[in-house]
Amino acid sequence: MKFVCTQHDLNINLALVSRAVSTRPTHPVLANIKIEATADPDRIRLTGFDLSLGIQTSFAAQVGEEGTLTLPAKLLNDIVAKLPSGEISLDDEAGENLVTITSASGRYQVRGMSAEEFPELPSIEQGETNQLSAAAFIDGLKGSLIACSQDESKQVLTGVYLKVEPERLEFAATDGHRLGIVEVYPTESQTTQIAAESAQKGSFEVTVPAKALRELEKMLGAIPEGDRLGLQLEQGQVVFGWGDRKLTTRTLEGKYPDYRLLIPRQFQRQITVDRKQLLTALERIAVLSDQSNLVKFSIDSAKQSLELSVESQDRGSGRESLTAQISGSDLDIAFNIKYLMDGLKTLPTQEITLSLNGPLEPAILTPLGGINMTYLVMPVQLRN
């Protein structure tokens, strides 16, 4: 194998696929990145795979000799990241999987392993490819990933439930204390295409691990506006693909809970407030919260004000007062301050509505305008 490429291209793509390389591999080759050089067309393909999450990407290069091998991900990343910009070459003419890396500043040799030992990414031969709006998919991830559970004993809750229907995408995640739901309706031109494709392939639902989707969210951040995201699904595996990039992951088994049952049909109180003002007030008084992470909301309908308070025996206390549009009677209610701030950071609009019933019943945060998002947070019982 022998090729010449730019330090920039190799560095960016190495960093990307390294996200799928295990820090504690079950086999030595899984600590490596697979490198494939092809002459027709002249391209380099990189693959990282930890047996659960796989990331593959490719870029243009001048290929002098085709070949395939694997090199240690961390070592290769550390070397290439520190090389000066400009052209670099890689070749394994030394044999015994020994690769020479040459740049304008110097020469390095790195020992790798045969690519024969590297596992192939899962292949979905019969799965159907659904073409989705990448922008709509990003919106859905932003509003749902924050609510995924960290508890591995509740495995199905450690992922995002995704439902694809004609003209609509629905994302949902819950950890038992909060729930994030996003319904995305792509633009008119995109809707027509999605509807036609989904009508042919049918609706489907799948639960995808949050770890994989967080990597996908980072990768999609650089996707050009208007591009499509391919999604291919078959028995236990899902593949996301666009351009020269591909992310594959296992799906989570088990039936996702019926989260719609958690949302109250009617509310006795509604509060409309400036999202940024509420968030910054919470961030200020959060420094005084103790391990309970408790913040108390005192709703004063007559004064049309919302008072936030935090009290800690060890640290002290803090209070903030905000003007709000309030309908319904007064109420004292408490929340986990971190859960509340997570939801407020995700909501995309300037003003939000907080819908409430009693002090121990679910509270709902929704944006005024923008995407159709619901963020449910369970209150915490106040102690006298």
Tab-separated table of C-alpha atoms in Angstrom, residues 113-278:
chain	number	residue	atom	x	y	z
A	113	MET	CA	-1.656	-5.642	12.129
A	114	SER	CA	-3.059	-7.555	9.196
A	115	ALA	CA	-6.484	-6.416	8.016
A	116	GLU	CA	-7.575	-10.062	7.825
A	117	GLU	CA	-8.149	-10.022	11.587
A	118	PHE	CA	-10.288	-6.858	11.451
A	119	PRO	CA	-14.047	-7.646	11.578
A	120	GLU	CA	-16.223	-6.492	8.710
A	121	LEU	CA	-18.904	-3.893	9.394
A	122	PRO	CA	-22.385	-5.449	9.451
A	123	SER	CA	-23.815	-5.712	5.957
A	124	ILE	CA	-27.526	-5.144	5.396
A	125	GLU	CA	-28.228	-6.835	2.116
A	126	GLN	CA	-32.023	-6.900	2.180
A	127	GLY	CA	-32.781	-3.855	4.323
A	128	GLU	CA	-34.674	-0.980	2.750
A	129	THR	CA	-33.064	2.438	2.538
A	130	ASN	CA	-35.180	5.379	3.727
A	131	GLN	CA	-34.085	8.852	2.637
A	132	LEU	CA	-34.729	11.341	5.448
A	133	SER	CA	-34.156	15.071	5.854
A	134	ALA	CA	-30.802	15.484	7.632
A	135	ALA	CA	-31.849	18.852	9.119
A	136	ALA	CA	-35.065	17.374	10.505
A	137	PHE	CA	-33.134	14.451	11.951
A	138	ILE	CA	-30.722	16.804	13.746
A	139	ASP	CA	-33.667	18.710	15.275
A	140	GLY	CA	-35.097	15.437	16.548
A	141	LEU	CA	-31.822	14.351	18.129
A	142	LYS	CA	-31.290	17.683	19.892
A	143	GLY	CA	-34.654	17.469	21.618
A	144	SER	CA	-34.522	13.817	22.659
A	145	LEU	CA	-30.960	12.758	23.488
A	146	ILE	CA	-30.885	14.749	26.733
A	147	ALA	CA	-33.594	12.546	28.259
A	148	CYS	CA	-31.928	9.153	27.659
A	149	SER	CA	-31.233	7.016	30.717
A	150	GLN	CA	-27.672	6.334	31.886
A	151	ASP	CA	-28.764	3.179	33.716
A	152	GLU	CA	-27.557	0.157	31.724
A	153	SER	CA	-29.935	-2.135	33.655
A	154	LYS	CA	-32.791	-0.405	31.788
A	155	GLN	CA	-31.169	-0.962	28.418
A	156	VAL	CA	-34.061	0.024	26.163
A	157	LEU	CA	-34.194	3.428	27.917
A	158	THR	CA	-30.535	4.136	27.087
A	159	GLY	CA	-31.547	4.848	23.498
A	160	VAL	CA	-33.850	7.057	21.457
A	161	TYR	CA	-37.081	5.609	20.135
A	162	LEU	CA	-37.457	6.613	16.488
A	163	LYS	CA	-40.694	6.346	14.541
A	164	VAL	CA	-40.697	7.070	10.809
A	165	GLU	CA	-44.071	7.654	9.161
A	166	PRO	CA	-45.176	9.289	5.913
A	167	GLU	CA	-44.558	13.059	6.282
A	168	ARG	CA	-43.485	12.747	9.939
A	169	LEU	CA	-40.555	11.722	12.139
A	170	GLU	CA	-41.000	11.194	15.877
A	171	PHE	CA	-38.181	10.966	18.426
A	172	ALA	CA	-38.676	10.059	22.099
A	173	ALA	CA	-36.440	9.367	25.088
A	174	THR	CA	-37.043	8.994	28.828
A	175	ASP	CA	-35.068	8.058	31.913
A	176	GLY	CA	-38.121	7.757	34.164
A	177	HIS	CA	-37.713	11.283	35.569
A	178	ARG	CA	-38.093	13.253	32.346
A	179	LEU	CA	-39.268	12.704	28.803
A	180	GLY	CA	-38.322	14.403	25.546
A	181	ILE	CA	-40.536	14.080	22.452
A	182	VAL	CA	-39.923	15.783	19.120
A	183	GLU	CA	-42.243	15.567	16.127
A	184	VAL	CA	-40.610	16.796	12.945
A	185	TYR	CA	-42.473	17.698	9.784
A	186	PRO	CA	-39.897	18.432	7.055
A	187	THR	CA	-40.313	21.244	4.538
A	188	GLU	CA	-42.919	20.869	1.808
A	189	SER	CA	-40.517	19.660	-0.896
A	190	GLN	CA	-38.906	17.222	1.514
A	191	THR	CA	-42.294	16.060	2.792
A	192	THR	CA	-43.416	15.054	-0.697
A	193	GLN	CA	-40.328	12.920	-1.197
A	194	ILE	CA	-40.466	11.361	2.290
A	195	ALA	CA	-44.162	10.582	1.900
A	196	ALA	CA	-43.623	8.846	-1.434
A	197	GLU	CA	-40.673	6.839	-0.167
A	198	SER	CA	-42.289	5.918	3.151
A	199	ALA	CA	-45.518	4.893	1.446
A	200	GLN	CA	-43.539	2.387	-0.606
A	201	LYS	CA	-41.435	1.100	2.279
A	202	GLY	CA	-43.998	1.434	5.072
A	203	SER	CA	-43.642	3.020	8.503
A	204	PHE	CA	-41.204	1.558	10.988
A	205	GLU	CA	-39.925	2.085	14.515
A	206	VAL	CA	-36.572	1.340	16.126
A	207	THR	CA	-34.671	2.152	19.333
A	208	VAL	CA	-31.091	3.279	18.686
A	209	PRO	CA	-28.374	3.551	21.391
A	210	ALA	CA	-27.764	7.115	22.560
A	211	LYS	CA	-23.988	6.676	22.254
A	212	ALA	CA	-24.286	6.029	18.523
A	213	LEU	CA	-26.737	8.889	18.006
A	214	ARG	CA	-24.497	11.369	19.842
A	215	GLU	CA	-21.707	10.492	17.427
A	216	LEU	CA	-24.147	10.798	14.526
A	217	GLU	CA	-25.244	14.239	15.772
A	218	LYS	CA	-21.612	15.441	15.786
A	219	MET	CA	-21.000	14.053	12.322
A	220	LEU	CA	-24.164	15.590	10.880
A	221	GLY	CA	-23.170	19.013	12.176
A	222	ALA	CA	-21.071	19.540	9.047
A	223	ILE	CA	-23.583	18.181	6.521
A	224	PRO	CA	-24.644	20.716	3.854
A	225	GLU	CA	-28.139	22.167	4.217
A	226	GLY	CA	-30.752	20.246	2.259
A	227	ASP	CA	-28.791	16.985	2.169
A	228	ARG	CA	-30.482	13.659	2.788
A	229	LEU	CA	-29.679	11.032	5.386
A	230	GLY	CA	-30.039	7.407	4.336
A	231	LEU	CA	-31.327	4.991	6.949
A	232	GLN	CA	-31.206	1.250	6.442
A	233	LEU	CA	-32.675	-1.163	8.960
A	234	GLU	CA	-32.687	-4.895	9.373
A	235	GLN	CA	-32.877	-7.302	12.346
A	236	GLY	CA	-30.731	-5.804	15.049
A	237	GLN	CA	-28.713	-3.407	12.892
A	238	VAL	CA	-29.229	0.106	11.599
A	239	VAL	CA	-26.997	1.981	9.143
A	240	PHE	CA	-26.977	5.756	8.621
A	241	GLY	CA	-25.242	6.950	5.474
A	242	TRP	CA	-24.610	10.198	3.592
A	243	GLY	CA	-21.948	11.213	1.114
A	244	ASP	CA	-18.774	9.233	1.806
A	245	ARG	CA	-19.667	8.525	5.414
A	246	LYS	CA	-21.437	5.700	7.175
A	247	LEU	CA	-22.325	4.953	10.795
A	248	THR	CA	-23.590	1.531	11.795
A	249	THR	CA	-24.869	0.402	15.181
A	250	ARG	CA	-26.839	-2.355	16.805
A	251	THR	CA	-30.397	-1.577	17.821
A	252	LEU	CA	-31.762	-1.975	21.351
A	253	GLU	CA	-34.079	-4.894	21.980
A	254	GLY	CA	-37.291	-4.714	23.955
A	255	LYS	CA	-40.573	-2.827	23.697
A	256	TYR	CA	-40.280	0.890	24.338
A	257	PRO	CA	-42.790	2.106	26.980
A	258	ASP	CA	-45.944	3.930	25.867
A	259	TYR	CA	-44.671	7.380	26.791
A	260	ARG	CA	-47.780	9.185	25.522
A	261	LEU	CA	-49.655	7.891	28.592
A	262	LEU	CA	-47.420	10.069	30.801
A	263	ILE	CA	-48.633	13.347	29.290
A	264	PRO	CA	-51.694	14.893	31.010
A	265	ARG	CA	-54.584	15.738	28.693
A	266	GLN	CA	-55.531	18.951	30.547
A	267	PHE	CA	-53.722	21.489	32.700
A	268	GLN	CA	-54.935	23.719	35.532
A	269	ARG	CA	-52.096	26.223	35.223
A	270	GLN	CA	-50.048	27.669	32.394
A	271	ILE	CA	-47.017	29.949	32.624
A	272	THR	CA	-45.475	31.741	29.653
A	273	VAL	CA	-41.975	33.054	30.336
A	274	ASP	CA	-38.838	34.186	28.527
A	275	ARG	CA	-36.698	31.064	28.144
A	276	LYS	CA	-33.285	32.749	28.420
A	277	GLN	CA	-34.292	34.781	31.475
A	278	LEU	CA	-35.524	31.654	33.239
